[in-house]
Structure formats: C-alpha cells, structure tokens
C-alpha cells in the first residue's frame, strides 16, 4: 500500500527488513551496545556479517532515541541506521523517545543524501511498546518531518505480521482520505 505526500512516497509492506534491496538504508531496532542480540538486530547482524559489529563497537553505547550510521556490509542496502528505542514502561517519556528515533533516523538519512529508507516497528518487539500506540507516534512524527526532507523520496514501513500490517494500512488509509 502506497501514499504520496510532498513528493515523498510512504509505503507499508509485510516482510523482512534484511531483504529490502530497493532501499538505500534500513533502520535497525538496536540495543545500546549495538551488538547482535535478537529480533531485528539479530537478523541484521547475521545477514550483514561480522564486519558490522566491528564497525558498531566504537560507536556504542547509544542512548534511547539516538541514531547512528554504519555501512551495510552484506545487506542489500548502502547503509544501516541503528536506533535505540525506549523500553516500554522504563525509559520515559516513551512517546518522545520513540518519536526521536524516527525523527533522528529520517534527518540522518536525509543529511547523507539517501533517497529511500525502511523502518521496522522500533520498540514494538522485545521492548514491549504496544504496536497500536507506537503507530500513532510513528505517523505523527514522520508526517511532521516530511516538509524538511530534501533527498528522501521513499519511506517504507516493513512490518512483520498481519496485525501490524492492518494497523499501518489503516493509518495510511486514514491520512490518504483526510
Ligand atoms: N524484519 C522486520 N521486522 C522484524 C524482524 C525482521 N527481520 N524481526 C522482528 N521484527 P525487536 P525492539 C519486528 O524485538 O522491540 C533486540 O534483541 C518485531 O516483530 O527486534 O526495539 C535488540 O538487541 C517487532 O514488531 O526490537 C534489543 O535488545 C519489531 O520488529 C531489543 O531487541 C521490533 O522488534 C530491541 O527491541
């Protein structure tokens, strides 16, 4: 499902964030140490190969809301942005911290003149952020950033299950209809 606003395409797609060859950069739902871990981070490190953790180590630790850039190694993208989301119920204010993740990632990608970016549902897995609350933060933040972006032309939300797909598609429909 696709929606266009200010020459930027917003897209929702179900799939694996490590298998998105059409994107210049993908975002990792990282841990503070930028180590492999589980979920998205585990999948990204496994596919990218050991060079990724070597590049990550000196950049760690990062704090909630922060985003850092690395090369993509064996991933089919140019770059990876690693972002630490808030642990729901622990890192406060969680809404602001989650918004910072998306805002900082978009600004970093744009600054690097990258034209397409893919996001997983940061914090909505192991970090426990309820997906229905997260999606509101995601869309509010991303829509507010669109006018400032100079290079990004495509923002893709890569969801992992049907429930998240429904949540994102209904949000996309809501903004398309408004
Ligand atoms: N592609 C796309 N989405 C995925 C994938 C994938 N390959 N794998 C999981 N998801 P999580 P968090 C979905 O737990 O909540 C790690 O151990 C998943 O279903 O990866 O920010 C790190 O090391 C969920 O909707 O990220 C950290 O310690 C979303 O992506 C911690 O987990 C995020 O799930 C970060 O937790």
XYZ file of N, CA, C and O and ligand atoms in Angstrom:
748
model
N 0.852 -1.201 0.000
C 0.000 0.000 0.000
C 0.886 1.249 0.000
O 1.876 1.317 0.715
N 0.507 2.238 -0.838
C 1.376 3.390 -1.071
C 0.588 4.682 -0.934
O -0.579 4.753 -1.298
N 1.228 5.708 -0.425
C 0.611 7.025 -0.321
C 1.668 8.078 -0.629
O 2.825 7.934 -0.239
N 1.277 9.120 -1.373
C 2.239 10.156 -1.740
C 1.930 11.478 -1.069
O 0.798 11.913 -1.064
N 2.944 12.116 -0.514
C 2.764 13.418 0.111
C 4.031 14.231 -0.139
O 5.124 13.771 0.161
N 3.885 15.422 -0.681
C 5.015 16.320 -0.924
C 6.157 15.613 -1.646
O 7.326 15.713 -1.262
N 5.786 14.844 -2.673
C 6.763 14.104 -3.479
C 7.505 13.013 -2.722
O 8.546 12.545 -3.167
N 7.013 12.649 -1.579
C 7.607 11.526 -0.848
C 6.574 10.407 -0.764
O 5.409 10.651 -0.437
N 7.045 9.207 -1.082
C 6.148 8.055 -1.061
C 6.226 7.352 0.294
O 7.324 7.030 0.746
N 5.064 7.152 0.904
C 5.009 6.346 2.134
C 4.451 4.988 1.747
O 3.425 4.903 1.078
N 5.119 3.938 2.193
C 4.735 2.602 1.759
C 4.704 1.665 2.956
O 5.554 1.780 3.850
N 3.755 0.740 2.966
C 3.715 -0.287 4.012
C 3.836 -1.638 3.341
O 3.174 -1.891 2.329
N 4.676 -2.496 3.885
C 4.859 -3.788 3.262
C 5.196 -4.826 4.338
O 5.947 -4.532 5.274
N 4.639 -6.017 4.192
C 4.977 -7.080 5.152
C 6.214 -7.807 4.642
O 6.267 -8.189 3.464
N 7.200 -7.981 5.510
C 8.398 -8.677 5.065
C 9.516 -8.591 6.077
O 9.320 -8.189 7.226
N 10.704 -8.941 5.594
C 11.889 -8.987 6.445
C 12.735 -7.748 6.148
O 13.073 -7.493 4.994
N 13.102 -7.010 7.173
C 13.867 -5.773 6.996
C 15.255 -6.043 6.382
O 15.844 -5.151 5.783
N 15.730 -7.277 6.496
C 17.054 -7.591 5.925
C 16.971 -7.950 4.431
O 17.982 -8.251 3.816
N 15.772 -7.929 3.886
C 15.581 -8.340 2.492
C 14.820 -7.253 1.723
O 13.747 -7.495 1.175
N 15.401 -6.049 1.710
C 14.744 -4.893 1.085
C 15.719 -4.221 0.117
O 16.201 -3.110 0.356
N 16.017 -4.875 -1.012
C 17.033 -4.354 -1.923
C 16.675 -3.018 -2.576
O 17.545 -2.356 -3.142
N 15.408 -2.612 -2.501
C 15.021 -1.338 -3.129
C 15.330 -0.125 -2.244
O 15.072 1.005 -2.641
N 15.882 -0.353 -1.053
C 16.083 0.766 -0.116
C 17.562 1.118 0.052
O 18.405 0.242 0.198
N 17.857 2.417 0.086
C 19.233 2.863 0.317
C 19.687 2.545 1.743
O 20.844 2.227 1.981
N 18.779 2.677 2.686
C 19.153 2.471 4.087
C 18.007 1.791 4.830
O 16.835 2.063 4.560
N 18.372 0.870 5.730
C 17.368 0.273 6.614
C 17.727 0.614 8.056
O 18.900 0.805 8.394
N 16.692 0.699 8.885
C 16.896 1.056 10.290
C 16.898 -0.214 11.132
O 16.045 -1.090 10.956
N 17.862 -0.274 12.027
C 17.965 -1.395 12.962
C 17.338 -0.990 14.296
O 17.659 0.075 14.834
N 16.455 -1.839 14.842
C 15.930 -1.645 16.198
C 16.996 -2.198 17.148
O 16.955 -3.342 17.571
N 17.968 -1.357 17.453
C 19.204 -1.809 18.093
C 19.098 -1.926 19.613
O 18.096 -1.540 20.212
N 20.157 -2.441 20.206
C 20.354 -2.354 21.658
C 21.441 -1.307 21.890
O 22.147 -0.918 20.953
N 21.602 -0.874 23.147
C 22.531 0.223 23.454
C 23.962 -0.097 23.045
O 24.734 0.789 22.669
N 24.317 -1.376 23.112
C 25.700 -1.790 22.792
C 25.922 -1.975 21.299
O 27.045 -2.282 20.877
N 24.854 -1.849 20.526
C 24.928 -2.082 19.073
C 25.449 -3.492 18.759
O 26.150 -3.720 17.772
N 25.087 -4.417 19.624
C 25.502 -5.821 19.488
C 24.397 -6.599 18.759
O 23.277 -6.115 18.633
N 24.706 -7.819 18.307
C 23.717 -8.590 17.559
C 22.365 -8.795 18.258
O 21.350 -8.406 17.726
N 22.304 -9.359 19.462
C 21.020 -9.544 20.157
C 20.018 -10.375 19.372
O 20.388 -11.171 18.508
N 18.702 -10.156 19.663
C 17.648 -10.917 18.979
C 16.883 -10.042 18.010
O 17.357 -8.971 17.634
N 15.681 -10.465 17.641
C 14.776 -9.677 16.793
C 15.447 -9.098 15.558
O 16.236 -9.768 14.878
N 15.117 -7.838 15.262
C 15.649 -7.160 14.084
C 17.176 -7.093 14.150
O 17.874 -7.362 13.160
N 17.710 -6.727 15.303
C 19.170 -6.568 15.448
C 19.890 -7.882 15.148
O 20.909 -7.897 14.443
N 19.351 -8.978 15.663
C 19.958 -10.289 15.423
C 19.959 -10.613 13.936
O 20.974 -11.059 13.376
N 18.818 -10.361 13.289
C 18.686 -10.680 11.861
C 19.628 -9.814 11.035
O 20.285 -10.297 10.105
N 19.720 -8.538 11.359
C 20.583 -7.623 10.592
C 22.050 -8.018 10.745
O 22.788 -8.101 9.759
N 22.494 -8.266 11.978
C 23.902 -8.632 12.176
C 24.220 -9.960 11.509
O 25.304 -10.139 10.945
N 23.282 -10.900 11.592
C 23.541 -12.209 10.994
C 23.723 -12.097 9.483
O 24.639 -12.671 8.910
N 22.857 -11.311 8.855
C 22.937 -11.207 7.391
C 24.090 -10.301 6.951
O 24.726 -10.554 5.931
N 24.345 -9.228 7.725
C 25.402 -8.278 7.334
C 26.787 -8.903 7.476
O 27.698 -8.587 6.723
N 26.943 -9.771 8.473
C 28.251 -10.402 8.704
C 29.033 -9.697 9.799
O 28.646 -8.621 10.259
N 30.157 -10.299 10.210
C 30.892 -9.836 11.400
C 31.496 -8.438 11.276
O 31.770 -7.785 12.278
N 31.708 -7.967 10.064
C 32.254 -6.613 9.876
C 31.365 -5.552 10.508
O 31.843 -4.511 10.972
N 30.073 -5.828 10.535
C 29.138 -4.834 11.075
C 29.397 -4.572 12.558
O 29.486 -3.417 12.993
N 29.532 -5.637 13.343
C 29.750 -5.429 14.781
C 31.087 -4.741 15.043
O 31.207 -3.927 15.953
N 32.065 -5.022 14.207
C 33.376 -4.347 14.342
C 33.216 -2.840 14.150
O 33.792 -2.048 14.887
N 32.429 -2.457 13.154
C 32.216 -1.019 12.925
C 31.345 -0.409 14.036
O 31.515 0.754 14.403
N 30.426 -1.209 14.572
C 29.489 -0.708 15.598
C 30.162 -0.458 16.947
O 29.834 0.518 17.638
N 31.055 -1.352 17.333
C 31.621 -1.336 18.701
C 32.087 0.044 19.169
O 31.696 0.487 20.243
N 32.922 0.736 18.373
C 33.394 2.047 18.852
C 32.307 3.118 18.914
O 32.523 4.167 19.520
N 31.151 2.870 18.305
C 30.061 3.866 18.313
C 29.165 3.712 19.542
O 28.356 4.584 19.841
N 29.293 2.585 20.250
C 28.432 2.269 21.394
C 29.066 2.785 22.692
O 30.286 2.979 22.737
N 28.260 3.041 23.751
C 26.813 2.835 23.786
C 26.058 4.028 23.199
O 26.564 5.134 23.184
N 24.832 3.752 22.736
C 23.953 4.844 22.327
C 22.809 4.925 23.337
O 22.565 3.978 24.093
N 22.129 6.061 23.365
C 21.041 6.259 24.335
C 19.679 6.214 23.615
O 19.625 6.379 22.393
N 18.595 6.005 24.362
C 17.281 5.906 23.712
C 16.975 7.149 22.860
O 17.157 8.275 23.311
N 16.550 6.908 21.643
C 16.220 7.995 20.721
C 17.359 8.350 19.788
O 17.149 9.037 18.790
N 18.566 7.887 20.104
C 19.734 8.228 19.274
C 19.814 7.310 18.043
O 19.438 6.136 18.104
N 20.348 7.867 16.956
C 20.511 7.093 15.717
C 21.927 7.272 15.194
O 22.421 8.399 15.144
N 22.582 6.184 14.825
C 23.934 6.253 14.253
C 23.995 5.454 12.947
O 23.247 4.495 12.759
N 24.920 5.879 12.092
C 25.006 5.312 10.739
C 26.222 4.398 10.583
O 27.306 4.728 11.070
N 26.031 3.270 9.904
C 27.176 2.419 9.530
C 27.003 1.968 8.081
O 25.955 2.167 7.466
N 28.026 1.290 7.607
C 27.910 0.614 6.320
C 26.998 -0.601 6.463
O 26.707 -1.040 7.573
N 26.598 -1.162 5.303
C 25.603 -2.248 5.342
C 26.223 -3.632 5.127
O 25.525 -4.641 5.221
N 27.510 -3.675 4.800
C 28.196 -4.959 4.596
C 27.382 -5.855 3.669
O 27.063 -5.425 2.582
N 26.995 -7.067 4.076
C 26.325 -7.987 3.151
C 24.810 -7.780 3.032
O 24.128 -8.587 2.381
N 24.294 -6.740 3.632
C 22.875 -6.410 3.411
C 22.756 -5.743 2.029
O 23.681 -5.057 1.606
N 21.607 -5.869 1.376
C 21.488 -5.319 0.005
C 21.192 -3.818 -0.014
O 20.462 -3.345 -0.876
N 21.740 -3.075 0.935
C 21.474 -1.640 1.049
C 22.808 -0.900 1.091
O 23.847 -1.522 1.245
N 22.759 0.449 1.014
C 24.017 1.200 1.089
C 24.457 1.375 2.533
O 25.640 1.363 2.848
N 23.500 1.596 3.413
C 23.804 1.946 4.797
C 22.799 1.313 5.750
O 21.705 0.899 5.338
N 23.189 1.312 7.045
C 22.256 0.926 8.123
C 22.233 2.074 9.131
O 23.295 2.630 9.468
N 21.054 2.425 9.597
C 20.941 3.356 10.725
C 20.518 2.529 11.931
O 19.528 1.786 11.871
N 21.275 2.652 13.008
C 20.983 1.892 14.229
C 20.335 2.845 15.223
O 20.904 3.892 15.542
N 19.175 2.458 15.700
C 18.472 3.349 16.603
C 18.025 2.576 17.832
O 17.526 1.455 17.717
N 18.213 3.174 19.004
C 17.774 2.527 20.245
C 16.413 3.089 20.638
O 16.283 4.276 20.941
N 15.403 2.216 20.623
C 14.068 2.632 21.046
C 13.951 2.555 22.559
O 14.787 1.959 23.235
N 12.888 3.184 23.110
C 12.662 3.085 24.558
C 12.117 1.715 24.963
O 11.354 1.112 24.210
N 12.522 1.231 26.131
C 11.886 0.042 26.707
C 10.580 0.536 27.326
O 10.588 1.443 28.166
N 9.464 -0.036 26.859
C 8.158 0.454 27.305
C 7.989 0.243 28.807
O 8.249 -0.836 29.320
N 7.592 1.322 29.506
C 7.406 1.233 30.955
C 8.676 1.542 31.737
O 8.639 1.650 32.961
N 9.805 1.701 31.065
C 11.048 2.005 31.775
C 11.667 3.336 31.324
O 11.939 4.203 32.142
N 11.887 3.481 30.020
C 12.529 4.702 29.513
C 11.468 5.766 29.244
O 10.615 5.573 28.383
N 11.518 6.872 29.986
C 10.471 7.888 29.870
C 11.055 9.227 29.455
O 12.191 9.528 29.805
N 10.317 10.098 28.767
C 8.954 9.860 28.254
C 9.005 9.004 26.980
O 9.611 9.390 25.997
N 8.324 7.875 27.031
C 8.467 6.874 25.966
C 8.009 7.385 24.590
O 8.613 7.070 23.569
N 6.918 8.203 24.619
C 6.410 8.723 23.348
C 7.474 9.608 22.674
O 7.734 9.491 21.481
N 8.069 10.487 23.474
C 9.094 11.405 22.944
C 10.314 10.637 22.457
O 10.913 10.971 21.444
N 10.700 9.626 23.224
C 11.893 8.854 22.847
C 11.650 8.075 21.556
O 12.526 8.004 20.689
N 10.450 7.522 21.427
C 10.145 6.787 20.190
C 10.092 7.767 19.011
O 10.609 7.482 17.930
N 9.489 8.927 19.232
C 9.436 9.950 18.173
C 10.852 10.350 17.763
O 11.140 10.493 16.570
N 11.752 10.513 18.738
C 13.139 10.886 18.431
C 13.800 9.862 17.523
O 14.596 10.212 16.650
N 13.524 8.588 17.743
C 14.093 7.532 16.893
C 13.761 7.784 15.433
O 14.640 7.748 14.568
N 12.486 7.995 15.161
C 12.062 8.169 13.771
C 12.577 9.495 13.219
O 13.063 9.573 12.085
N 12.488 10.559 14.025
C 12.941 11.884 13.588
C 14.451 11.865 13.299
O 14.899 12.291 12.243
N 15.216 11.357 14.244
C 16.676 11.343 14.075
C 17.103 10.455 12.903
O 18.041 10.788 12.183
N 16.419 9.341 12.724
C 16.764 8.449 11.600
C 16.477 9.131 10.271
O 17.298 9.077 9.343
N 15.327 9.784 10.161
C 14.987 10.478 8.912
C 15.972 11.601 8.626
O 16.443 11.764 7.503
N 16.314 12.368 9.657
C 17.238 13.502 9.456
C 18.635 13.027 9.071
O 19.284 13.622 8.218
N 19.057 11.947 9.701
C 20.377 11.397 9.400
C 20.432 10.877 7.956
O 21.373 11.151 7.215
N 19.411 10.144 7.561
C 19.369 9.607 6.188
C 19.350 10.750 5.184
O 20.052 10.716 4.168
N 18.570 11.768 5.468
C 18.454 12.897 4.548
C 19.772 13.661 4.451
O 20.193 14.061 3.367
N 20.414 13.825 5.595
C 21.708 14.515 5.621
C 22.748 13.765 4.771
O 23.614 14.363 4.143
N 22.633 12.441 4.763
C 23.546 11.601 3.978
C 23.124 11.490 2.511
O 23.684 10.701 1.764
N 22.100 12.243 2.138
C 21.589 12.264 0.762
C 21.076 10.899 0.309
O 21.183 10.538 -0.879
N 20.568 10.114 1.233
C 19.983 8.822 0.873
C 18.539 9.071 0.426
O 17.884 9.991 0.922
N 18.066 8.254 -0.522
C 16.767 8.573 -1.131
C 15.626 7.686 -0.670
O 14.465 7.989 -0.904
N 15.955 6.554 -0.002
C 14.886 5.664 0.446
C 15.296 4.997 1.762
O 16.465 4.637 1.943
N 14.323 4.856 2.644
C 14.619 4.328 3.993
C 13.529 3.348 4.410
O 12.357 3.525 4.053
N 13.918 2.302 5.136
C 12.956 1.327 5.642
C 13.022 1.230 7.150
O 14.112 1.165 7.730
N 11.850 1.256 7.779
C 11.762 1.161 9.238
C 11.064 -0.127 9.670
O 9.972 -0.432 9.163
N 11.603 -0.825 10.657
C 10.810 -1.867 11.336
C 10.012 -1.161 12.441
O 10.180 0.053 12.637
N 9.192 -1.887 13.157
C 8.423 -1.290 14.262
C 9.301 -1.182 15.505
O 9.246 -2.020 16.410
N 10.099 -0.100 15.543
C 11.057 0.074 16.643
C 10.337 -0.012 18.002
O 9.256 0.561 18.168
N 10.917 -0.727 18.925
C 10.436 -0.903 20.318
C 9.209 -1.809 20.472
O 8.802 -2.090 21.588
N 8.596 -2.245 19.358
C 7.334 -2.984 19.499
C 7.517 -4.498 19.637
O 6.538 -5.238 19.681
N 8.762 -4.946 19.708
C 9.022 -6.371 19.915
C 9.441 -6.601 21.353
O 8.662 -6.423 22.293
N 10.706 -6.939 21.530
C 11.248 -7.256 22.848
C 11.081 -6.076 23.826
O 10.874 -6.275 25.025
N 11.099 -4.839 23.333
C 10.983 -3.667 24.203
C 9.544 -3.338 24.614
O 9.315 -2.432 25.414
N 8.567 -4.082 24.077
C 7.207 -4.087 24.633
C 6.298 -2.900 24.369
O 5.250 -2.767 25.017
N 6.660 -2.018 23.433
C 5.789 -0.866 23.150
C 4.549 -1.383 22.412
O 4.685 -2.044 21.379
N 3.328 -1.087 22.900
C 2.142 -1.613 22.207
C 2.074 -1.082 20.765
O 2.131 0.133 20.561
N 1.972 -1.974 19.775
C 2.009 -1.542 18.377
C 0.960 -0.492 18.017
O 1.231 0.401 17.217
N -0.240 -0.573 18.614
C -1.276 0.411 18.253
C -0.920 1.801 18.767
O -1.259 2.807 18.146
N -0.212 1.894 19.876
C 0.238 3.205 20.374
C 1.447 3.677 19.582
O 1.584 4.857 19.247
N 2.318 2.758 19.249
C 3.530 3.115 18.504
C 3.186 3.690 17.131
O 3.779 4.679 16.700
N 2.195 3.097 16.469
C 1.892 3.524 15.098
C 1.424 4.984 15.062
O 1.705 5.723 14.112
N 0.759 5.417 16.115
C 0.333 6.831 16.194
C 1.556 7.737 16.254
O 1.623 8.760 15.578
N 2.511 7.376 17.091
C 3.743 8.160 17.238
C 4.500 8.175 15.909
O 4.989 9.221 15.462
N 4.573 7.014 15.276
C 5.319 6.885 14.018
C 4.749 7.841 12.969
O 5.467 8.637 12.360
N 3.447 7.789 12.755
C 2.859 8.617 11.691
C 2.894 10.102 12.044
O 3.199 10.933 11.187
N 2.614 10.460 13.301
C 2.688 11.881 13.686
C 4.082 12.422 13.427
O 4.250 13.517 12.896
N 5.083 11.655 13.800
C 6.468 12.110 13.676
C 6.890 12.203 12.221
O 7.451 13.205 11.785
N 6.619 11.144 11.474
C 7.059 11.101 10.076
C 6.357 12.200 9.263
O 6.999 12.933 8.504
N 5.059 12.360 9.447
C 4.342 13.384 8.672
C 4.855 14.782 8.994
O 4.984 15.626 8.098
N 5.191 15.014 10.259
C 5.711 16.334 10.651
C 7.086 16.612 10.038
O 7.461 17.767 9.842
N 7.840 15.564 9.749
C 9.197 15.719 9.191
C 9.207 15.930 7.678
O 10.168 16.462 7.127
N 8.158 15.477 6.982
C 8.182 15.467 5.512
C 8.596 16.809 4.890
O 9.428 16.828 3.979
N 8.048 17.945 5.370
C 8.409 19.213 4.711
C 9.896 19.554 4.798
O 10.399 20.311 3.965
N 10.594 19.009 5.777
C 12.022 19.348 5.959
C 12.956 18.465 5.129
O 14.143 18.731 5.031
N 12.430 17.375 4.560
C 13.315 16.412 3.901
C 13.648 16.854 2.480
O 12.760 17.223 1.713
N 14.930 16.821 2.133
C 15.354 17.294 0.809
C 15.674 16.154 -0.155
O 15.553 16.309 -1.361
N 16.161 15.036 0.372
C 16.657 13.976 -0.506
C 15.795 12.711 -0.473
O 15.714 11.999 -1.469
N 15.205 12.421 0.671
C 14.420 11.190 0.791
C 13.175 11.255 -0.093
O 12.444 12.250 -0.068
N 12.965 10.208 -0.848
C 11.809 10.141 -1.752
C 10.875 8.988 -1.386
O 9.752 8.898 -1.860
N 11.405 8.042 -0.583
C 10.560 6.895 -0.214
C 10.811 6.488 1.235
O 11.964 6.350 1.653
N 9.714 6.327 1.973
C 9.789 5.850 3.364
C 8.919 4.594 3.431
O 7.711 4.645 3.168
N 9.555 3.482 3.767
C 8.817 2.206 3.760
C 8.760 1.636 5.181
O 9.792 1.546 5.858
N 7.573 1.283 5.615
C 7.407 0.627 6.915
C 7.326 -0.872 6.662
O 6.396 -1.350 6.005
N 8.315 -1.581 7.157
C 8.383 -3.024 6.913
C 7.880 -3.750 8.161
O 8.561 -3.785 9.180
N 6.662 -4.255 8.071
C 6.063 -4.911 9.241
C 6.235 -6.425 9.138
O 6.447 -6.963 8.047
N 6.113 -7.058 10.273
C 6.488 -8.471 10.346
C 5.302 -9.414 10.486
O 5.446 -10.609 10.348
N 4.112 -8.879 10.813
C 2.951 -9.771 10.945
C 1.677 -9.094 10.446
O 1.648 -7.874 10.223
N 0.613 -9.886 10.278
C -0.625 -9.370 9.675
C -1.292 -8.308 10.535
O -1.908 -7.381 10.017
N -1.172 -8.446 11.849
C -1.821 -7.469 12.733
C -1.186 -6.084 12.550
O -1.887 -5.074 12.441
N 0.149 -6.042 12.487
C 0.830 -4.762 12.268
C 0.536 -4.228 10.867
O 0.386 -3.016 10.680
N 0.430 -5.132 9.910
C 0.099 -4.716 8.544
C -1.251 -3.996 8.538
O -1.393 -2.920 7.972
N -2.225 -4.564 9.226
C -3.559 -3.936 9.307
C -3.478 -2.567 9.968
O -4.074 -1.604 9.513
N -2.717 -2.486 11.075
C -2.580 -1.212 11.802
C -1.992 -0.131 10.902
O -2.511 0.991 10.837
N -0.909 -0.455 10.202
C -0.233 0.527 9.354
C -1.080 0.879 8.132
O -1.154 2.028 7.730
N -1.743 -0.141 7.560
C -2.553 0.151 6.372
C -3.750 1.022 6.721
O -4.113 1.904 5.952
N -4.338 0.800 7.882
C -5.499 1.637 8.214
C -5.052 3.069 8.513
O -5.745 4.021 8.203
N -3.875 3.222 9.067
C -3.347 4.569 9.318
C -3.043 5.270 7.987
O -3.335 6.450 7.815
N -2.467 4.526 7.066
C -2.148 5.092 5.759
C -3.433 5.502 5.020
O -3.494 6.557 4.390
N -4.456 4.674 5.164
C -5.744 4.976 4.522
C -6.359 6.224 5.149
O -6.871 7.098 4.462
N -6.237 6.300 6.478
C -6.786 7.453 7.208
C -6.156 8.766 6.691
O -6.868 9.726 6.427
N -4.835 8.784 6.514
C -4.217 10.034 6.059
C -4.483 10.278 4.566
O -4.593 11.411 4.149
N -4.627 9.204 3.793
C -4.947 9.379 2.372
C -6.339 9.989 2.207
O -6.563 10.790 1.308
N -7.263 9.601 3.089
C -8.657 10.065 2.981
C -8.844 11.476 3.556
O -9.857 12.091 3.312
N -7.854 11.936 4.328
C -8.092 13.205 5.032
C -7.697 14.405 4.174
O -7.017 14.298 3.185
N 12.151 -7.718 9.833
C 11.178 -6.853 10.139
N 10.608 -6.785 11.356
C 11.055 -7.656 12.290
C 12.082 -8.596 12.050
C 12.637 -8.620 10.737
N 13.601 -9.466 10.403
N 12.308 -9.306 13.197
C 11.455 -8.819 14.120
N 10.681 -7.846 13.574
P 12.598 -6.127 18.087
P 12.693 -3.793 19.885
C 9.643 -6.996 14.197
O 12.380 -7.003 19.250
O 11.344 -4.026 20.437
C 16.820 -6.983 20.253
O 17.259 -8.100 20.943
C 9.112 -7.483 15.511
O 8.043 -8.358 15.303
O 13.605 -6.525 17.079
O 13.102 -2.380 19.544
C 17.820 -5.855 20.359
O 19.110 -6.374 20.560
C 8.649 -6.174 16.139
O 7.390 -5.787 15.611
O 13.008 -4.611 18.540
C 17.321 -5.064 21.536
O 17.850 -5.540 22.759
C 9.681 -5.156 15.650
O 10.271 -5.757 14.503
C 15.843 -5.276 21.526
O 15.625 -6.489 20.838
C 10.777 -4.806 16.648
O 11.173 -5.944 17.374
C 15.102 -4.193 20.768
O 13.725 -4.385 20.926
